[in-house]
Coordinates of C-alpha atoms in Angstrom, one line a residue:
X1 CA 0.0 0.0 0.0
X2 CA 3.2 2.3 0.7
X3 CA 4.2 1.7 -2.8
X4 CA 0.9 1.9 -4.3
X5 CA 1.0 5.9 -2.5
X6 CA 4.4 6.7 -4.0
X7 CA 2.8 5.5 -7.3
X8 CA -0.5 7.4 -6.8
X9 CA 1.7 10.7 -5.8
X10 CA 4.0 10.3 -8.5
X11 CA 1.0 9.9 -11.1
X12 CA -0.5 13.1 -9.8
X13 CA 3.0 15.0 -10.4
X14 CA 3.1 13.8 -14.0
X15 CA -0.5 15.2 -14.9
X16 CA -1.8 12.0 -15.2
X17 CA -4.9 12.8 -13.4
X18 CA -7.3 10.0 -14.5
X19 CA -4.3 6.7 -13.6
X20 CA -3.6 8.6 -10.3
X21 CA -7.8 8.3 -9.7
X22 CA -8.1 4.7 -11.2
X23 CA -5.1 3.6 -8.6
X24 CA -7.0 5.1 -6.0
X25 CA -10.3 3.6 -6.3
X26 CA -8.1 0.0 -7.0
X27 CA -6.5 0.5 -4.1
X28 CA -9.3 1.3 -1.5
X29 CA -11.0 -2.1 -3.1
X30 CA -7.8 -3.6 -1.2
X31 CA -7.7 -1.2 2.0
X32 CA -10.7 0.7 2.7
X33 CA -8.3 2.5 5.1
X34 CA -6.4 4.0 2.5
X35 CA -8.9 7.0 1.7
X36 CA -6.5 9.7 3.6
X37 CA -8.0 12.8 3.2
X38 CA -7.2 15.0 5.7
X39 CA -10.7 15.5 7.0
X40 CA -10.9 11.5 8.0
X41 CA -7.5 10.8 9.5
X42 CA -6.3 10.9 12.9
X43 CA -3.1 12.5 14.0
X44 CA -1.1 9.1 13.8
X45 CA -2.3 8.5 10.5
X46 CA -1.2 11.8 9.4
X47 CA 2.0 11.5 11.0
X48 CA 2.6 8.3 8.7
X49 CA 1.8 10.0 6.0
X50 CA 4.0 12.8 6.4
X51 CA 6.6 10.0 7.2
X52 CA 6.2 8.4 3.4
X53 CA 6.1 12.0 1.8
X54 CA 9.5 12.6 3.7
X55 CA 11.1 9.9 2.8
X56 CA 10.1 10.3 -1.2
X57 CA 11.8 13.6 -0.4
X58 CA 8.5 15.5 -0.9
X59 CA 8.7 17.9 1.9
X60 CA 6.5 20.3 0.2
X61 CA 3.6 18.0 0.0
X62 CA 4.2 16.2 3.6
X63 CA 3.8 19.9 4.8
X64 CA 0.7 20.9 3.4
X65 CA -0.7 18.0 4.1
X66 CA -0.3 18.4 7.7
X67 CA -1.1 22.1 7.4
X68 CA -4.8 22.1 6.2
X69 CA -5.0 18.9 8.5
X70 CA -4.0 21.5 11.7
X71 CA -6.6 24.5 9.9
X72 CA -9.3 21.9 10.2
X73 CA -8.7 20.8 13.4
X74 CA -7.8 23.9 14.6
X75 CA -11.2 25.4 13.8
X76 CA -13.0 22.5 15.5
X77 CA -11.1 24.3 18.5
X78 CA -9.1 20.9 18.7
X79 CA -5.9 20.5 20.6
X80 CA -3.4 19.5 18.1
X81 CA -0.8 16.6 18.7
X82 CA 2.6 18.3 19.2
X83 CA 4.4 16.0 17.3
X84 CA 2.4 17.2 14.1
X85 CA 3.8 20.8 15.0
X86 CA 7.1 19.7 15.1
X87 CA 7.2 17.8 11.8
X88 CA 5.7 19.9 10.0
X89 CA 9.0 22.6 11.7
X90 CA 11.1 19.4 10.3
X91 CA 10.4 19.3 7.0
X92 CA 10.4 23.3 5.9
X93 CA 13.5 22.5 8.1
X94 CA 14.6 20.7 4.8
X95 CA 13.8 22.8 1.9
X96 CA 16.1 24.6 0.4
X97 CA 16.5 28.5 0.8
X98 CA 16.6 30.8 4.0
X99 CA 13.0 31.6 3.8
X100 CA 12.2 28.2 5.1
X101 CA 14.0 28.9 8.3
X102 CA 11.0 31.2 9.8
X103 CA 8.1 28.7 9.1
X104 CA 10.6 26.3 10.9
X105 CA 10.8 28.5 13.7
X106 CA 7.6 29.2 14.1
X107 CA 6.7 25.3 14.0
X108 CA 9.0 24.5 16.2
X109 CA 7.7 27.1 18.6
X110 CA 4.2 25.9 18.1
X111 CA 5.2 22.2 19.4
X112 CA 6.7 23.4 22.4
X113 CA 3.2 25.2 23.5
X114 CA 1.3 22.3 22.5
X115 CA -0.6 20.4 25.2
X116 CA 1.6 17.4 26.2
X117 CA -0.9 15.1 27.8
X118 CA -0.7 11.5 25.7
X119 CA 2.1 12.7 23.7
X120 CA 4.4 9.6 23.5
X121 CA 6.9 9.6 20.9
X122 CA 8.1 6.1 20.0
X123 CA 8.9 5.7 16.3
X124 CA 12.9 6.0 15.8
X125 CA 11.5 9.1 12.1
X126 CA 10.4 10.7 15.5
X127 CA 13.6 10.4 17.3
X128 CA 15.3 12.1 14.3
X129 CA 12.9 15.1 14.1
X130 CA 13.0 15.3 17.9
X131 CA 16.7 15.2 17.5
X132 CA 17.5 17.8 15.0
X133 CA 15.1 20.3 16.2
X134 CA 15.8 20.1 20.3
X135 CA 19.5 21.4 18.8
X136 CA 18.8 23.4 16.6
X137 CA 16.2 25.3 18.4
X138 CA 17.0 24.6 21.9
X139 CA 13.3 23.0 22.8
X140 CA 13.0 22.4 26.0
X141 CA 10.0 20.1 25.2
X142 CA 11.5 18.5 22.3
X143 CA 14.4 17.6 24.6
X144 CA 11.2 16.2 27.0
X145 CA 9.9 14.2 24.4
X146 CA 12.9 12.8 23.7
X147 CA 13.9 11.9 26.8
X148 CA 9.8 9.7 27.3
X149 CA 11.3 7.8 23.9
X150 CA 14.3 6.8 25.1
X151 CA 13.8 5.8 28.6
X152 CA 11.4 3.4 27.2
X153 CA 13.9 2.2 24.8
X154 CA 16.2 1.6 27.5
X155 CA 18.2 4.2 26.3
X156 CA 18.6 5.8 29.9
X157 CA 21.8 7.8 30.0
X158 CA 21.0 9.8 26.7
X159 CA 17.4 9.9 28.5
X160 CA 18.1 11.5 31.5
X161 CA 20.8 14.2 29.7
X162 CA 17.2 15.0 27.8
X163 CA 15.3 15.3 30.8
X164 CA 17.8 17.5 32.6
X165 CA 18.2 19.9 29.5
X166 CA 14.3 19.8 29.8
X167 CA 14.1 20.6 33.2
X168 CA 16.4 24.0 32.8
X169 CA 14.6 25.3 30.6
X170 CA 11.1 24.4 31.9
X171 CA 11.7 24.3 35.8
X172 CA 7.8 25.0 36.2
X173 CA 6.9 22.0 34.8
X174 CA 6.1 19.4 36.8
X175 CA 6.0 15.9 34.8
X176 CA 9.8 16.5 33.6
X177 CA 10.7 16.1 37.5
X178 CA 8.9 13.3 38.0
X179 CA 10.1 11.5 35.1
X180 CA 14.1 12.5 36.4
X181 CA 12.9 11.4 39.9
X182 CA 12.1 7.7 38.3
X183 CA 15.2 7.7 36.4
X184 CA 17.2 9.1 39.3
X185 CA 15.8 6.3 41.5
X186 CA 15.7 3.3 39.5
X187 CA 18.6 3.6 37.1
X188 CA 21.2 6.2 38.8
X189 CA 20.7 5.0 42.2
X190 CA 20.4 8.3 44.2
X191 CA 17.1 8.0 46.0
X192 CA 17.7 11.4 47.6
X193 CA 17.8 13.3 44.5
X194 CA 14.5 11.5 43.4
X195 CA 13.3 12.6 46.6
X196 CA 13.9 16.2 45.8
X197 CA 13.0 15.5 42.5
X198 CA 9.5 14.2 43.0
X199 CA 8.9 16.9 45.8
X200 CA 9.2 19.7 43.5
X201 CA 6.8 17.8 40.7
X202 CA 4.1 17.7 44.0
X203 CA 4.6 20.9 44.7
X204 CA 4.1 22.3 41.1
X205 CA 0.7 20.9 40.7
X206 CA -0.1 19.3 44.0
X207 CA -3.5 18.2 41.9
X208 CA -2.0 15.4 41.0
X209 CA -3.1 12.1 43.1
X210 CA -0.4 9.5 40.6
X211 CA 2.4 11.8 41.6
X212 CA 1.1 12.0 45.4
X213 CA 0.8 8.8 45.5
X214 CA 4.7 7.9 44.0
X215 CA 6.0 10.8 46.8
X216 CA 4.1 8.4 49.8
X217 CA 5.4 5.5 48.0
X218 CA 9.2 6.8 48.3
X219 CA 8.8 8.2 51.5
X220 CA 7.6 4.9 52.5
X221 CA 11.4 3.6 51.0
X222 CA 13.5 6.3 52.2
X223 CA 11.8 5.0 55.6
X224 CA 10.3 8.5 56.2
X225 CA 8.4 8.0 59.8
X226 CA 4.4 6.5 59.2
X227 CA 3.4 9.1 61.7
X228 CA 4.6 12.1 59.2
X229 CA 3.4 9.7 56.5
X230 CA 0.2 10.2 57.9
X231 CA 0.0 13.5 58.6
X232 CA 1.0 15.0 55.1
X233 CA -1.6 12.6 54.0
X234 CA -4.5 14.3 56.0
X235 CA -3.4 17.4 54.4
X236 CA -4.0 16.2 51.2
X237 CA -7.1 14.2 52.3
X238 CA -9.3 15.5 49.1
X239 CA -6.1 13.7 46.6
X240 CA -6.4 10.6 48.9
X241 CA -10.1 9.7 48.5
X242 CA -9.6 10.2 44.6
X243 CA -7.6 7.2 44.6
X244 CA -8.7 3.7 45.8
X245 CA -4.9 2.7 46.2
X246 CA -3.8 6.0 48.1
X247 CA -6.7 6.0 50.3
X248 CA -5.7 2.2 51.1
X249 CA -2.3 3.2 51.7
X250 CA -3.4 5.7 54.2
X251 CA -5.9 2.9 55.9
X252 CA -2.9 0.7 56.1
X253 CA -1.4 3.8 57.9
X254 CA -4.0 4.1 60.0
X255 CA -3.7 0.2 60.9
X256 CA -0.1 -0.3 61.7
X257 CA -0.3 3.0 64.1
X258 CA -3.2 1.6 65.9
X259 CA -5.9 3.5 65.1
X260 CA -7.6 0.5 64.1
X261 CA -11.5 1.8 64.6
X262 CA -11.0 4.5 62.5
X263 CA -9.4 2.5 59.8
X264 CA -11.9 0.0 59.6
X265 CA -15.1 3.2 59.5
X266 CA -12.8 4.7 56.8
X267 CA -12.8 1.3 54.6
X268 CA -16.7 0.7 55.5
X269 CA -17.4 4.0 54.1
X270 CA -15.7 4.0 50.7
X271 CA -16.9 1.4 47.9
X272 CA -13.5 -0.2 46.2
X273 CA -12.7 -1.4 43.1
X274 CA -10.5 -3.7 42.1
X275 CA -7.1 -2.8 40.5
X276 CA -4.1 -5.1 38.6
X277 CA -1.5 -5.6 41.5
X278 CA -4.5 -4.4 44.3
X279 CA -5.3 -7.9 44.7
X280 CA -6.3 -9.0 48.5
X281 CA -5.2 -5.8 50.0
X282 CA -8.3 -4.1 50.9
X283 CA -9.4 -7.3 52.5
X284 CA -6.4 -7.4 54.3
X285 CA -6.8 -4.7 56.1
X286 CA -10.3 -5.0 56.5
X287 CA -9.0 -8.7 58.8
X288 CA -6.4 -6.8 59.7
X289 CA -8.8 -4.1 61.5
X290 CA -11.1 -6.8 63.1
X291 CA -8.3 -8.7 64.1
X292 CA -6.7 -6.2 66.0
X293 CA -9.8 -4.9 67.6
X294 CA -10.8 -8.0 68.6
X295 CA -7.5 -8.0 70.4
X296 CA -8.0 -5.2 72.3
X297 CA -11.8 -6.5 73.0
X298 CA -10.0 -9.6 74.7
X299 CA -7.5 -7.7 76.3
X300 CA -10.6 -5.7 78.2
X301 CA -12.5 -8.8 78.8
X302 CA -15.0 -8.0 76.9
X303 CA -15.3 -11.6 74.7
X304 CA -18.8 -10.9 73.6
X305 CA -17.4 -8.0 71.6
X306 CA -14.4 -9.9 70.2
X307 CA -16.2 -12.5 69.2
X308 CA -18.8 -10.3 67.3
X309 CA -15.8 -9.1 65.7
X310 CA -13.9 -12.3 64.9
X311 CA -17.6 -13.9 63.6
X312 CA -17.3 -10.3 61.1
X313 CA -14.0 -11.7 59.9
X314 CA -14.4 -15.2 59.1
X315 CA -17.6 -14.9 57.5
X316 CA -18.3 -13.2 53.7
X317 CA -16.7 -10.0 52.9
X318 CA -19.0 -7.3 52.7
X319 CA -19.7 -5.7 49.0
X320 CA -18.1 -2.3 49.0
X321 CA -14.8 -4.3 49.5
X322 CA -14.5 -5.2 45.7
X323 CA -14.0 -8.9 46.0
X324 CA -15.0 -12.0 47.2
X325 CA -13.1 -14.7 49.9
X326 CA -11.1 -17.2 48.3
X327 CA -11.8 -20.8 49.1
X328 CA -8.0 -21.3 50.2
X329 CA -8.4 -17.9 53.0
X330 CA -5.6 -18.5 55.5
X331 CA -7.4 -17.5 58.4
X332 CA -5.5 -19.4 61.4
X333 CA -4.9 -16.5 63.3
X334 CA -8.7 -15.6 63.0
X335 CA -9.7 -19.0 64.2
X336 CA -7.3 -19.2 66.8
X337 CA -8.4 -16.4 68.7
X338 CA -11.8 -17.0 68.0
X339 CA -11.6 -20.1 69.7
X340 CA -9.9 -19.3 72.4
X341 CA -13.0 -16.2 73.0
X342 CA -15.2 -18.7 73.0
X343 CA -13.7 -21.1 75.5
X344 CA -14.2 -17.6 77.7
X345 CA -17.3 -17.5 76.8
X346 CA -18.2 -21.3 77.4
X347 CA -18.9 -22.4 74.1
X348 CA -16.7 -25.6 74.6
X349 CA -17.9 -27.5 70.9
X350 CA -17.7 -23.9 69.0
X351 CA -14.4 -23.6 70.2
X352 CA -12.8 -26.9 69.8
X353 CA -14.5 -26.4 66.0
X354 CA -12.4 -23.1 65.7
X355 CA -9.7 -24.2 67.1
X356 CA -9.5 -27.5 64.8
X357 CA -9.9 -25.5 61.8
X358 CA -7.1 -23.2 63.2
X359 CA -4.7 -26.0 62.4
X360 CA -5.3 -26.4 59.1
X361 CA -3.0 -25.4 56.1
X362 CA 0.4 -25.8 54.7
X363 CA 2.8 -27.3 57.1
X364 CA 5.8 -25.9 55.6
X365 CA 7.0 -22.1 55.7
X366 CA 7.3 -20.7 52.5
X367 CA 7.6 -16.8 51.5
X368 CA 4.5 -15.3 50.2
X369 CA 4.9 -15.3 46.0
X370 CA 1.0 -14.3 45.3
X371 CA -1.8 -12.8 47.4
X372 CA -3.5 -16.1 47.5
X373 CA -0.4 -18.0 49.5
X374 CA -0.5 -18.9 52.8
X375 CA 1.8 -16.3 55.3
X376 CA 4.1 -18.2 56.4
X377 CA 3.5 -16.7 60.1
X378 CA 0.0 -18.9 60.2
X379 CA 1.8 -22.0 61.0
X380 CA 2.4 -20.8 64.1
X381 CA -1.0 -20.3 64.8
X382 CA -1.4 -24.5 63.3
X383 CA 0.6 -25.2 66.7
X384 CA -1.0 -23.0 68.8
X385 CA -4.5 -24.0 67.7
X386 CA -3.7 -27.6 69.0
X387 CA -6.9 -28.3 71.2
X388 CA -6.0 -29.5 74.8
X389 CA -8.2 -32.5 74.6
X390 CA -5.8 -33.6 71.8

């Protein structure tokens, strides 16, 4: 079909009007996709086109092309993909004469305004149009954009060089800091520059839940204290409910510091959904919540109370968790302790149940590898579960 475009192009060049027409109608019987008028073609599909132009070395067409495409779109009051603005700057980059060289500019200058949500370059004709332009020019976002492709392509010391020469020249913009805070983390190895890094992309737009959420998560490495944790999170409170994995990171919080009633109001009053990698968390510290409480219920005699608890725990999850109990729920500990509340409470054949069931599972300890394996710490709980009449 490339060919069959060159062919079509270079029918239409040659004033051979009616061939260039019958090719065209031959070869949509073979592609309905190849109608590309400008008016039916999205960005990508342009930017292809513009690619095969180019490489026929027909600039001049590839260019206007691309420029009634951005006139249409344009008066739809459209957002236009930067990388259209920057190849059309490329190719009057490559006509011949100096009055090419303001269009260029102007291009160029038009990409580096352009919104950058979703722009992703990743075709190597993008790398070189990134490439030539970012020097010649001195983008600051070309230089971004190039640093996005090659980070991806494992390309990460020419990546970060990009990012940095980003950075300087747009200090205000916040995703360029939280890209060099990945890169300085994961492939330089200075976790307090990614720190620094990541702080100042939060505090450029502190809208952003995805990079609050990355900030907590490197805190949470750099072993910054739960209880400050905590409190910068119930500044933010409004970013944390817009996230079900932020607000479970600050139940978690809430969990491991004790404030286990609170935790376990804050997860009955939200309604989860399950996410790829979120698997079995909620509901663990919704067993987590009950567990401890039930704990503190013993601890204060009051058994009646624990074992309403415990009963809570062992029995279905409620709805608003997002999933179901597996079959296979290691629940030991729950059993244990349920059995020994009702041994308090006289229930001598519901406890010895419990208490039976606490000994099930695997015998051997083995590190966790999925959500779904059995904690190695409940075999402990197989032992202790051992009913005295046995």
């Amino acid at each position: 079909m490339k060919a069959r475009a060159l062919k079509e192009n270079l029918l239409k060049k040659l004033g051979r009007g009616e061939e260039a027409a019958d090719l065209h109608r031959e070869s949509l019987g073979i592609d309905p996709l190849y109608d590309r008028q400008p008016e039916k073609i999205n960005h990508n599909t342009l930017l292809e086109l513009m690619i095969d132009l180019y490489e026929a070395g027909d600039y001049t067409q590839g260019i206007a092309l691309a420029e009634k495409w951005v006139e249409q779109k344009s008066a739809k009051g459209e957002n236009i993909y930067p990388l259209v603005y920057y190849y059309i700057a490329y190719g009057y980059d490559n006509l011949p004469g100096a009055q090419a060289a303001g269009p260029a500019e102007h291009y160029a200058a038009l990409g580096e305004k352009a919104a950058a949500d979703g722009c992703f370059p990743h075709r190597t004709e993008d790398y070189i149009v990134l490439k030539r332009l970012a020097a010649e020019y001195d983008l600051g976002m070309a230089y971004y954009y190039l640093g996005c492709l090659l980070y991806d392509k494992r390309v990460y010391g020419e990546a970060v060089a990009d990012y940095e020469k980003a950075a300087l020249k747009y200090p205000e913009f916040p995703t360029v800091h939280r890209n060099l805070a990945l890169a300085y983390y994961n492939v330089k190895k200075q976790p307090q520059r990614a720190y620094e890094e990541l702080t100042k992309a939060f505090a450029l737009d502190e809208t952003d839940a995805r990079v609050y959420l990355e900030l907590d998560q490197l805190k949470k490495r750099l072993n910054i204290s739960m209880k400050e944790r905590l409190s910068d999170m119930d500044k933010h409170f409004v970013l944390v409910k817009s996230r079900d994995d932020l607000y479970l990171e600050y139940v978690t919080l809430m969990n491991t510091l004790g404030e286990n009633a609170k935790a376990l109001v804050l997860i009955e009053a939200r309604q989860f959904h399950q996410w790829e990698g979120g698997e079995g968390k909620v509901a663990a510290q919704y067993l987590t919540a009950l567990h401890q409480l039930a704990k503190a219920a013993v601890v204060k005699g009051d058994y009646a109370e624990a074992k309403s608890l415990l009963l809570r725990a062992v029995g279905e999850y409620p709805h608003n968790l997002g999933e179901g109990k597996l079959e296979s729920a290691q629940e030991n500990n729950l059993y244990y302790l349920l059995g020994l509340v009702q041994e308090k409470l006289g229930e001598t054949e519901d406890a010895l149940d419990c208490l039976t069931k606490a000994c099930h599972g695997e015998s051997e300890p083995v590190g966790m590898m999925y959500y779904n394996d059995q904690p190695p710490e409940m075999i402990y709980y197989q032992g202790a579960g051992v009913p005295k009449a046995w």
